[in-house]
Each structure stands twice: as C-alpha cells, then as structure tokens.
Short mmCIF file of C-alpha atoms and ligand atoms in Angstrom, two decimals:
data_model
loop_
_atom_site.label_atom_id
_atom_site.label_comp_id
_atom_site.label_asym_id
_atom_site.label_seq_id
_atom_site.Cartn_x
_atom_site.Cartn_y
_atom_site.Cartn_z
CA MET R 1 -0.02 0.07 0.06
CA GLU R 2 1.21 3.47 -0.79
CA ARG R 3 -0.12 6.87 0.51
CA VAL R 4 0.22 9.73 -1.76
CA ALA R 5 -0.34 13.32 -0.40
CA ILE R 6 -2.93 15.22 -2.45
CA GLU R 7 -3.34 18.53 -0.18
CA LYS R 8 -5.89 19.97 -2.41
CA LYS R 9 -8.49 22.45 -1.32
CA VAL R 10 -12.01 21.57 -2.27
CA LEU R 11 -13.76 24.42 -3.74
CA SER R 12 -10.62 25.80 -4.90
CA GLU R 13 -12.11 26.75 -8.14
CA ASN R 14 -14.63 28.78 -6.30
CA ASP R 15 -11.78 30.40 -4.33
CA ARG R 16 -9.89 31.26 -7.39
CA ILE R 17 -12.81 33.13 -8.82
CA ALA R 18 -13.53 34.60 -5.57
CA GLN R 19 -9.99 36.13 -5.49
CA GLN R 20 -10.27 37.40 -8.98
CA LEU R 21 -13.38 39.23 -7.84
CA ARG R 22 -12.02 40.53 -4.78
CA ALA R 23 -9.12 42.03 -6.64
CA ARG R 24 -11.67 43.57 -9.09
CA PHE R 25 -13.54 45.05 -6.28
CA ALA R 26 -10.54 46.40 -4.64
CA GLU R 27 -9.21 48.02 -7.87
CA ARG R 28 -12.56 49.77 -8.63
CA GLY R 29 -13.05 50.83 -5.06
CA THR R 30 -16.45 48.91 -4.63
CA LEU R 31 -17.21 47.69 -1.01
CA VAL R 32 -18.91 44.47 -1.26
CA LEU R 33 -20.80 42.95 1.69
CA ASN R 34 -22.24 39.34 1.74
CA CYS R 35 -25.42 39.28 4.11
CA ILE R 36 -26.13 35.52 5.31
CA SER R 37 -28.94 34.35 7.35
CA SER R 38 -31.69 31.64 7.92
CA PRO R 39 -34.73 32.18 5.48
CA GLY R 40 -36.93 34.86 6.86
CA SER R 41 -34.60 36.56 9.26
CA GLY R 42 -34.89 39.85 7.54
CA LYS R 43 -32.17 40.23 5.02
CA THR R 44 -34.41 41.80 2.30
CA SER R 45 -36.10 43.88 4.85
CA LEU R 46 -32.79 45.25 6.13
CA LEU R 47 -31.63 45.98 2.62
CA GLU R 48 -35.01 47.60 1.87
CA ARG R 49 -34.54 49.88 4.82
CA THR R 50 -30.95 50.52 3.73
CA LEU R 51 -31.78 51.54 0.29
CA GLU R 52 -34.85 53.55 1.63
CA GLY R 53 -32.42 55.82 3.66
CA PHE R 54 -29.83 56.46 0.76
CA PRO R 55 -30.11 59.67 -1.34
CA PRO R 56 -30.91 59.01 -4.94
CA GLU R 57 -27.14 59.79 -6.00
CA THR R 58 -25.77 56.95 -3.96
CA ARG R 59 -23.73 54.48 -5.77
CA VAL R 60 -25.15 51.39 -4.65
CA ALA R 61 -26.30 48.10 -6.21
CA VAL R 62 -27.68 44.90 -4.88
CA VAL R 63 -27.44 41.38 -5.91
CA THR R 64 -30.11 38.97 -4.31
CA GLY R 65 -30.06 35.14 -4.40
CA ASP R 66 -33.00 32.78 -4.05
CA ILE R 67 -33.69 29.28 -4.96
CA GLN R 68 -36.68 30.38 -6.77
CA THR R 69 -38.78 33.47 -7.61
CA ASP R 70 -37.72 37.04 -8.09
CA ASN R 71 -39.75 38.43 -5.23
CA ASP R 72 -36.75 39.84 -3.44
CA ALA R 73 -35.41 41.67 -6.49
CA ARG R 74 -38.74 43.23 -7.05
CA ARG R 75 -38.97 44.39 -3.51
CA LEU R 76 -35.61 46.00 -3.67
CA ALA R 77 -35.98 47.46 -7.06
CA ARG R 78 -38.67 49.85 -5.82
CA PHE R 79 -36.01 52.26 -4.52
CA GLY R 80 -34.59 53.06 -7.95
CA PHE R 81 -31.06 51.57 -7.48
CA PRO R 82 -29.89 48.73 -9.82
CA VAL R 83 -30.86 45.21 -8.53
CA ARG R 84 -30.16 41.88 -9.84
CA GLN R 85 -31.83 38.54 -9.01
CA ILE R 86 -29.67 35.26 -9.16
CA THR R 87 -31.95 32.29 -9.07
CA THR R 88 -30.03 29.28 -8.12
CA ALA R 89 -32.62 26.66 -9.05
CA GLY R 90 -32.11 24.34 -6.19
CA ALA R 91 -28.63 25.43 -4.92
CA CYS R 92 -28.49 26.49 -1.20
CA HIS R 93 -25.97 29.20 -1.71
CA LEU R 94 -24.57 31.63 -4.07
CA ASP R 95 -20.96 30.85 -5.34
CA ALA R 96 -18.41 33.05 -6.74
CA ARG R 97 -19.28 32.22 -10.44
CA MET R 98 -22.96 33.15 -10.08
CA VAL R 99 -21.90 36.44 -8.55
CA GLU R 100 -19.30 37.02 -11.37
CA LYS R 101 -21.96 36.43 -14.00
CA SER R 102 -24.59 38.65 -12.22
CA LEU R 103 -22.20 41.54 -12.56
CA ASP R 104 -21.92 41.41 -16.34
CA GLY R 105 -22.70 44.89 -17.79
CA TRP R 106 -22.18 46.76 -14.70
CA ASP R 107 -19.53 49.23 -14.32
CA LEU R 108 -17.91 48.53 -10.99
CA SER R 109 -15.97 51.88 -10.92
CA GLU R 110 -19.43 53.64 -10.81
CA LEU R 111 -20.33 51.65 -7.59
CA ASP R 112 -19.11 52.37 -4.14
CA LEU R 113 -21.31 49.71 -2.49
CA LEU R 114 -22.52 46.40 -3.65
CA LEU R 115 -24.84 44.51 -1.27
CA ILE R 116 -25.31 40.77 -1.76
CA GLU R 117 -28.10 39.02 -0.28
CA ASN R 118 -27.46 35.29 -0.04
CA VAL R 119 -29.91 32.39 -0.34
CA GLY R 120 -31.65 32.07 3.25
CA ASN R 121 -29.54 29.38 4.88
CA LEU R 122 -27.22 29.54 7.79
CA VAL R 123 -24.81 26.70 6.55
CA CYS R 124 -24.00 26.36 3.09
CA PRO R 125 -23.28 30.03 2.21
CA THR R 126 -20.44 30.00 4.62
CA SER R 127 -18.51 27.64 2.69
CA TYR R 128 -18.46 29.88 -0.62
CA ASP R 129 -16.28 33.10 -0.72
CA LEU R 130 -17.91 35.60 -3.02
CA GLY R 131 -15.08 38.03 -3.05
CA GLU R 132 -16.67 39.99 -0.34
CA GLU R 133 -14.89 42.53 1.97
CA SER R 134 -17.13 41.28 4.92
CA LYS R 135 -19.78 38.73 5.47
CA ILE R 136 -22.57 39.81 7.70
CA VAL R 137 -24.96 37.40 9.78
CA ILE R 138 -28.38 38.25 10.37
CA LEU R 139 -29.95 36.54 13.25
CA SER R 140 -33.74 37.40 14.45
CA VAL R 141 -34.85 36.92 17.85
CA THR R 142 -37.57 34.47 16.82
CA GLU R 143 -34.73 31.99 16.00
CA GLY R 144 -33.28 31.33 19.55
CA ASP R 145 -30.38 32.90 21.31
CA ASP R 146 -28.41 29.43 20.94
CA LYS R 147 -28.18 29.72 17.22
CA PRO R 148 -24.52 31.07 17.16
CA LEU R 149 -23.47 27.74 18.98
CA LYS R 150 -25.58 25.60 16.63
CA TYR R 151 -24.32 27.14 13.32
CA PRO R 152 -20.97 28.55 14.35
CA GLY R 153 -19.61 28.87 10.82
CA ALA R 154 -21.69 31.87 9.85
CA PHE R 155 -20.79 33.50 12.97
CA ALA R 156 -17.05 32.70 13.03
CA LYS R 157 -16.60 33.95 9.45
CA SER R 158 -18.86 37.29 9.93
CA ARG R 159 -17.48 40.74 10.77
CA LEU R 160 -20.95 41.87 12.06
CA MET R 161 -23.91 40.27 13.57
CA VAL R 162 -27.26 42.25 13.17
CA LEU R 163 -29.72 41.10 15.70
CA ASN R 164 -32.97 41.76 14.09
CA LYS R 165 -36.61 41.88 15.00
CA ILE R 166 -35.86 43.23 18.52
CA ASP R 167 -39.54 44.73 18.45
CA LEU R 168 -40.74 41.13 19.08
CA LEU R 169 -38.77 40.76 22.31
CA PRO R 170 -41.57 41.19 24.65
CA TYR R 171 -43.33 38.13 22.75
CA VAL R 172 -40.56 35.73 22.60
CA PRO R 173 -38.13 34.21 25.17
CA PHE R 174 -34.92 35.54 23.61
CA ASP R 175 -31.93 36.28 25.92
CA MET R 176 -30.06 39.13 24.12
CA GLU R 177 -27.02 38.79 26.56
CA ALA R 178 -26.92 35.16 25.87
CA ALA R 179 -27.03 35.66 22.06
CA ARG R 180 -24.13 38.24 22.27
CA ARG R 181 -22.17 35.94 24.69
CA ASN R 182 -22.77 32.83 22.42
CA ALA R 183 -21.66 34.93 19.07
CA ARG R 184 -18.50 36.21 20.91
CA SER R 185 -17.54 32.74 22.17
CA ILE R 186 -17.35 31.82 18.55
CA ASN R 187 -15.99 35.09 17.35
CA PRO R 188 -14.50 37.33 20.07
CA GLU R 189 -14.09 40.15 17.42
CA ILE R 190 -17.66 40.06 16.05
CA GLU R 191 -19.31 43.38 16.01
CA ILE R 192 -23.07 43.61 16.87
CA ILE R 193 -25.84 45.91 15.99
CA GLU R 194 -29.51 45.49 17.11
CA THR R 195 -32.34 46.37 14.71
CA SER R 196 -35.98 46.33 14.00
CA CYS R 197 -36.62 46.52 10.40
CA THR R 198 -40.51 47.04 11.22
CA ALA R 199 -39.98 49.65 13.96
CA GLY R 200 -36.94 51.21 12.54
CA HIS R 201 -34.70 50.78 15.64
CA GLY R 202 -30.82 50.56 15.10
CA LEU R 203 -30.99 51.57 11.56
CA ASP R 204 -28.78 54.64 12.07
CA ALA R 205 -26.09 52.50 13.60
CA TRP R 206 -26.29 50.09 10.82
CA ARG R 207 -26.05 52.95 8.07
CA GLN R 208 -23.24 54.34 9.94
CA TRP R 209 -21.52 50.88 10.02
CA ILE R 210 -21.80 50.86 6.23
CA GLY R 211 -20.54 54.30 5.92
CA ALA R 212 -17.39 53.55 7.84
CA ARG R 213 -16.62 50.46 5.79
CA ILE R 214 -17.08 52.54 2.62
CA HIS R 215 -14.79 55.15 4.05
CA GLU R 216 -12.18 52.30 4.97
CA ALA R 217 -12.38 50.81 1.63
CA ALA R 218 -11.78 54.31 -0.05
CA ARG R 219 -8.81 54.91 2.31
CA LYS R 220 -7.47 51.57 1.21
CA GLU R 221 -7.78 52.42 -2.64
CA GLU R 222 -5.77 55.60 -2.06
CA PRO R 223 -2.28 55.15 -3.25
CA GLY R 224 0.40 55.51 -0.51
CA MET M 1 -27.51 20.58 0.55
CA HIS M 2 -24.25 21.44 -1.28
CA GLU M 3 -22.44 18.13 -0.15
CA MET M 4 -23.18 16.50 -3.17
CA GLY M 5 -21.06 19.06 -5.21
CA ILE M 6 -18.30 18.88 -2.72
CA ALA M 7 -18.38 14.94 -3.10
CA SER M 8 -18.16 15.23 -6.82
CA GLU M 9 -15.01 17.45 -6.48
CA VAL M 10 -13.42 14.94 -4.11
CA ILE M 11 -14.08 12.09 -6.73
CA GLU M 12 -12.76 14.33 -9.56
CA ALA M 13 -9.55 14.82 -7.67
CA VAL M 14 -9.26 11.24 -6.86
CA ARG M 15 -9.56 10.18 -10.58
CA VAL M 16 -6.91 12.82 -11.39
CA GLU M 17 -4.55 11.27 -8.97
CA ILE M 18 -5.02 7.68 -10.02
CA ALA M 19 -4.43 8.63 -13.50
CA ARG M 20 -0.90 9.38 -12.41
CA HIS M 21 -0.45 5.94 -11.08
CA PRO M 22 -1.25 3.45 -13.83
CA GLY M 23 -2.25 0.08 -12.43
CA ALA M 24 -2.85 1.10 -8.82
CA ARG M 25 -6.28 1.03 -7.40
CA PRO M 26 -7.46 3.63 -4.75
CA SER M 27 -8.37 2.00 -1.37
CA LYS M 28 -8.89 5.04 0.90
CA VAL M 29 -9.15 8.84 0.69
CA GLY M 30 -8.47 11.15 3.56
CA LEU M 31 -10.16 14.40 3.86
CA ARG M 32 -10.01 17.17 6.43
CA VAL M 33 -13.34 19.02 7.34
CA GLY M 34 -13.27 21.99 9.67
CA GLU M 35 -16.12 22.64 12.06
CA TRP M 36 -16.79 25.96 10.38
CA ALA M 37 -16.33 24.75 6.87
CA GLY M 38 -20.28 24.76 6.35
CA VAL M 39 -20.34 21.04 5.58
CA ASP M 40 -22.14 18.24 7.23
CA VAL M 41 -19.82 15.33 7.73
CA GLU M 42 -22.36 12.57 7.65
CA SER M 43 -23.98 13.94 4.56
CA LEU M 44 -20.72 14.35 2.75
CA ARG M 45 -19.95 10.76 3.71
CA PHE M 46 -23.41 9.72 2.30
CA CYS M 47 -22.84 11.65 -0.90
CA LEU M 48 -19.35 10.08 -1.46
CA GLU M 49 -20.85 6.71 -0.90
CA VAL M 50 -23.46 7.26 -3.42
CA LEU M 51 -20.93 8.53 -6.06
CA VAL M 52 -18.51 5.46 -5.59
CA LYS M 53 -21.04 2.65 -5.34
CA ASP M 54 -20.93 0.20 -8.28
CA THR M 55 -18.15 2.13 -10.01
CA ASP M 56 -14.71 1.13 -10.70
CA LEU M 57 -13.62 3.06 -7.45
CA ASP M 58 -16.03 0.84 -5.24
CA PRO M 59 -14.81 0.00 -2.58
CA LEU M 60 -13.18 3.39 -1.43
CA ALA M 61 -12.70 3.81 2.38
CA LEU M 62 -13.12 7.16 3.69
CA ASP M 63 -11.05 8.82 6.36
CA ILE M 64 -12.60 12.17 7.46
CA GLU M 65 -10.43 14.07 9.98
CA PHE M 66 -12.80 16.55 11.74
CA ARG M 67 -11.06 19.72 12.97
CA PRO M 68 -12.61 21.54 15.71
CA GLN M 69 -12.71 25.43 15.26
CA GLY M 70 -11.23 25.01 11.62
CA SER M 71 -12.54 26.20 8.34
CA GLU M 72 -10.68 24.03 6.21
CA LEU M 73 -12.01 21.60 3.65
CA ASP M 74 -9.25 19.55 2.07
CA ILE M 75 -8.42 16.26 0.27
CA ALA M 76 -5.44 15.24 2.23
CA TYR M 77 -4.30 12.00 0.86
CA LEU M 78 -5.04 8.99 -1.32
CA GLU M 79 -4.02 5.38 -0.34
CA LEU M 80 -3.34 3.22 -3.24
CA GLU M 81 -3.00 -0.62 -3.85
CA GLU M 82 -0.64 -2.06 -6.59
N1 GTP O 301 -41.69 42.11 13.57
C1 GTP O 301 -40.54 42.01 12.63
N2 GTP O 301 -40.63 41.58 11.35
C2 GTP O 301 -39.79 41.64 10.71
C3 GTP O 301 -38.46 42.39 10.89
N3 GTP O 301 -37.76 42.22 9.70
C4 GTP O 301 -38.34 41.38 8.77
N4 GTP O 301 -39.68 41.11 9.37
C5 GTP O 301 -40.46 40.41 8.65
O1 GTP O 301 -39.90 38.84 8.56
C6 GTP O 301 -40.48 38.44 7.29
C7 GTP O 301 -39.21 37.88 6.54
O2 GTP O 301 -38.49 39.10 6.17
P1 GTP O 301 -37.52 39.06 4.75
O3 GTP O 301 -36.81 40.19 4.68
O4 GTP O 301 -38.42 38.68 3.61
O5 GTP O 301 -36.54 38.01 5.14
P2 GTP O 301 -35.33 37.26 4.43
O6 GTP O 301 -34.15 36.95 5.18
O7 GTP O 301 -34.91 38.23 3.20
O8 GTP O 301 -35.97 36.15 3.67
P3 GTP O 301 -35.60 34.92 2.51
O9 GTP O 301 -34.85 36.01 1.53
O10 GTP O 301 -36.62 34.31 2.16
O11 GTP O 301 -34.37 34.11 3.36
C8 GTP O 301 -41.25 39.43 6.60
O12 GTP O 301 -42.55 39.16 6.89
C9 GTP O 301 -40.56 40.60 7.23
O13 GTP O 301 -41.75 41.53 7.29
C10 GTP O 301 -38.44 43.13 12.06
O14 GTP O 301 -37.44 43.81 12.43
N5 GTP O 301 -39.53 43.04 12.97
MG1 MG O 302 -34.92 37.83 1.16
#
C-alpha cells in the first residue's frame, strides 16, 4: 500500500474566482458585503430599509439570491437602484461564479457599494467565498439565542452580527445577553448591531457601520 | 445541501490522482473538514458513498478528520494498492 499526499483544497475553483472578484472590487473601490441568514430573518427587509435611506445619487447596487422567484429583487428594485436577482434553481447558496455572471454589464467603478443577499440558509453559504470584503450574519430574535453555537460557521466568519426583529422581544423568550455571549464565544471580534426593520430601531447604527466600511475601503484604495 | 457538489469534486480529484499511477487502485481517501467549513460530515460521507457505489472506485474507504474550530475543507491523501 502506498499513501500519496494530495493536499488540495476542495472548492479551490470557487476560491480562485472569488479572489479575482476581490481584486476587481478592490481595484474599482467597490465595497462588497455578503449578507447571510436563515430564511426569513430579515435580509431583504434590512436591505429595503438601507436603500430607502440612501440619497438617490448613492452609488449602490444589490444582487439577491434565492432558490426560486424574483420576489426579493422586485421588492428591492422599488428604490430606484440597480438590482439583480440570481435564482439558483435548487442550490442552497450563491457561489463566486454566479456573482461574477450577475455583474455582467455593470461598471464597478461607478459603484461604491455592492450589497449581496445570499440564499436563506445559515450553513452552506459560509463555504463559498464571493470575493466580499465582509460577511454579515443576521439573526432574528424568533430563532433562539443559541443559534451562534449551533451554526458556528456563519458567526465565525462574519465581521458583524445584526440582531433583528428586536421589536418582538416582549413576545419571545430570547436572551439578548446570551445571544451576544454565544456569538462572541465563537468570534470574539464580532461586532453587533440590534435592529428592528419594522419599527426602525438601530438602522442609524447600521447605516453608520456601512458608511465607515465604505470610508475604510476608499482609504485603502488611495495610493501611499 | 451542497455536499453532493463537494463530493463530486473529491471524486474528480481522486480520478486525477489515480491517472498518475497506472495499475494502482485507490483504497482510501483522506479528507480534512473544519467545524466551520459549512459541511455536514455525515451528509458528505453519504454523498461520497453514493458516488462510489458500483463504479470502478468501489470500495473506497473514507477517512474524514474533523477539525474543531477550523474552516478547512481539504483532500489530504489517497491510499493506493498495486
Ligand atoms: N416584527 C418584525 N418582522 C420583521 C422584521 N424584519 C423582517 N420582518 C418580517 O420577517 C419576514 C421575512 O423578512 P424578509 O426580509 O423577507 O427575510 P429574508 O431573510 O430576506 O428571507 P429570505 O430571503 O426568504 O431568506 C417578513 O414578513 C418581514 O416583514 C423586524 O425587524 N421585525
Ligand atoms: Mg430575502
């Protein structure tokens, strides 16, 4: 018997395309955020509230992924910014190639911000790098405060956790402190913002967070 | 459920490797799967079994090393018999 070392990363083809995308985004100065959550945690709602607050001249676009339907793209297109839907026809995640294709015809140098809404799923999307600057995980209070421990990958790889639907806290047994503690036990650096997309809580903090990231990305782009 | 795609990629890599060793047959493939790789190990095992069954690769043993707090998803090695 002979053992031969292979030492090959699975999904290396996805990673290769994602690295190309990352280089392209950096070169054009486009900040890309990849939003991940379970189905129904409020990804589209958060993006709706985000777009709604932007002045019309904001250079922002959205790519949204779903297994079926273009409902989310239609919801998001109402705000007048460019939106594209990716329907994965069964796949439980977006991959780098799908994102690359969806950008066809867009001039990235005209965009400061590209928001990606991943397929509703807290597991599979974490395996696929899309060339984003940061992943953002959205957890709503109806899902339970133990979710960071049960689905650690999404929390380990995200820079920010948005705790959404806090307007429902009076009605569901959700321990905010436990949720924060659990997320930080997986990822001590994770930033946390609490929001209610329906009542409008926390949206300023969220917009400021995005603003700071855009600023950061622009600074990196400057030579020297 | 993206484990089937990952399993296909593993099988493809195994085939590339055995093409380099004419006359040998693969007996075992070793993988490393991190806790945060977003992969369900049991589901991956099942998909690989399905893909191997009744093919020229059958039987192919599977050695999955689970890495707590890791993000890796690697094909580590292949064992060959002459
Ligand atoms: N009470 C309350 N409901 C919310 C909040 N945010 C979203 N919702 C509701 O939650 C439901 C799902 O919201 P979506 O924004 O469609 O969730 P999603 O994550 O985009 O869902 P998928 O794309 O299907 O995975 C909708 O009925 C929203 O109105 C919130 O802050 N509070
Ligand atoms: Mg949605």
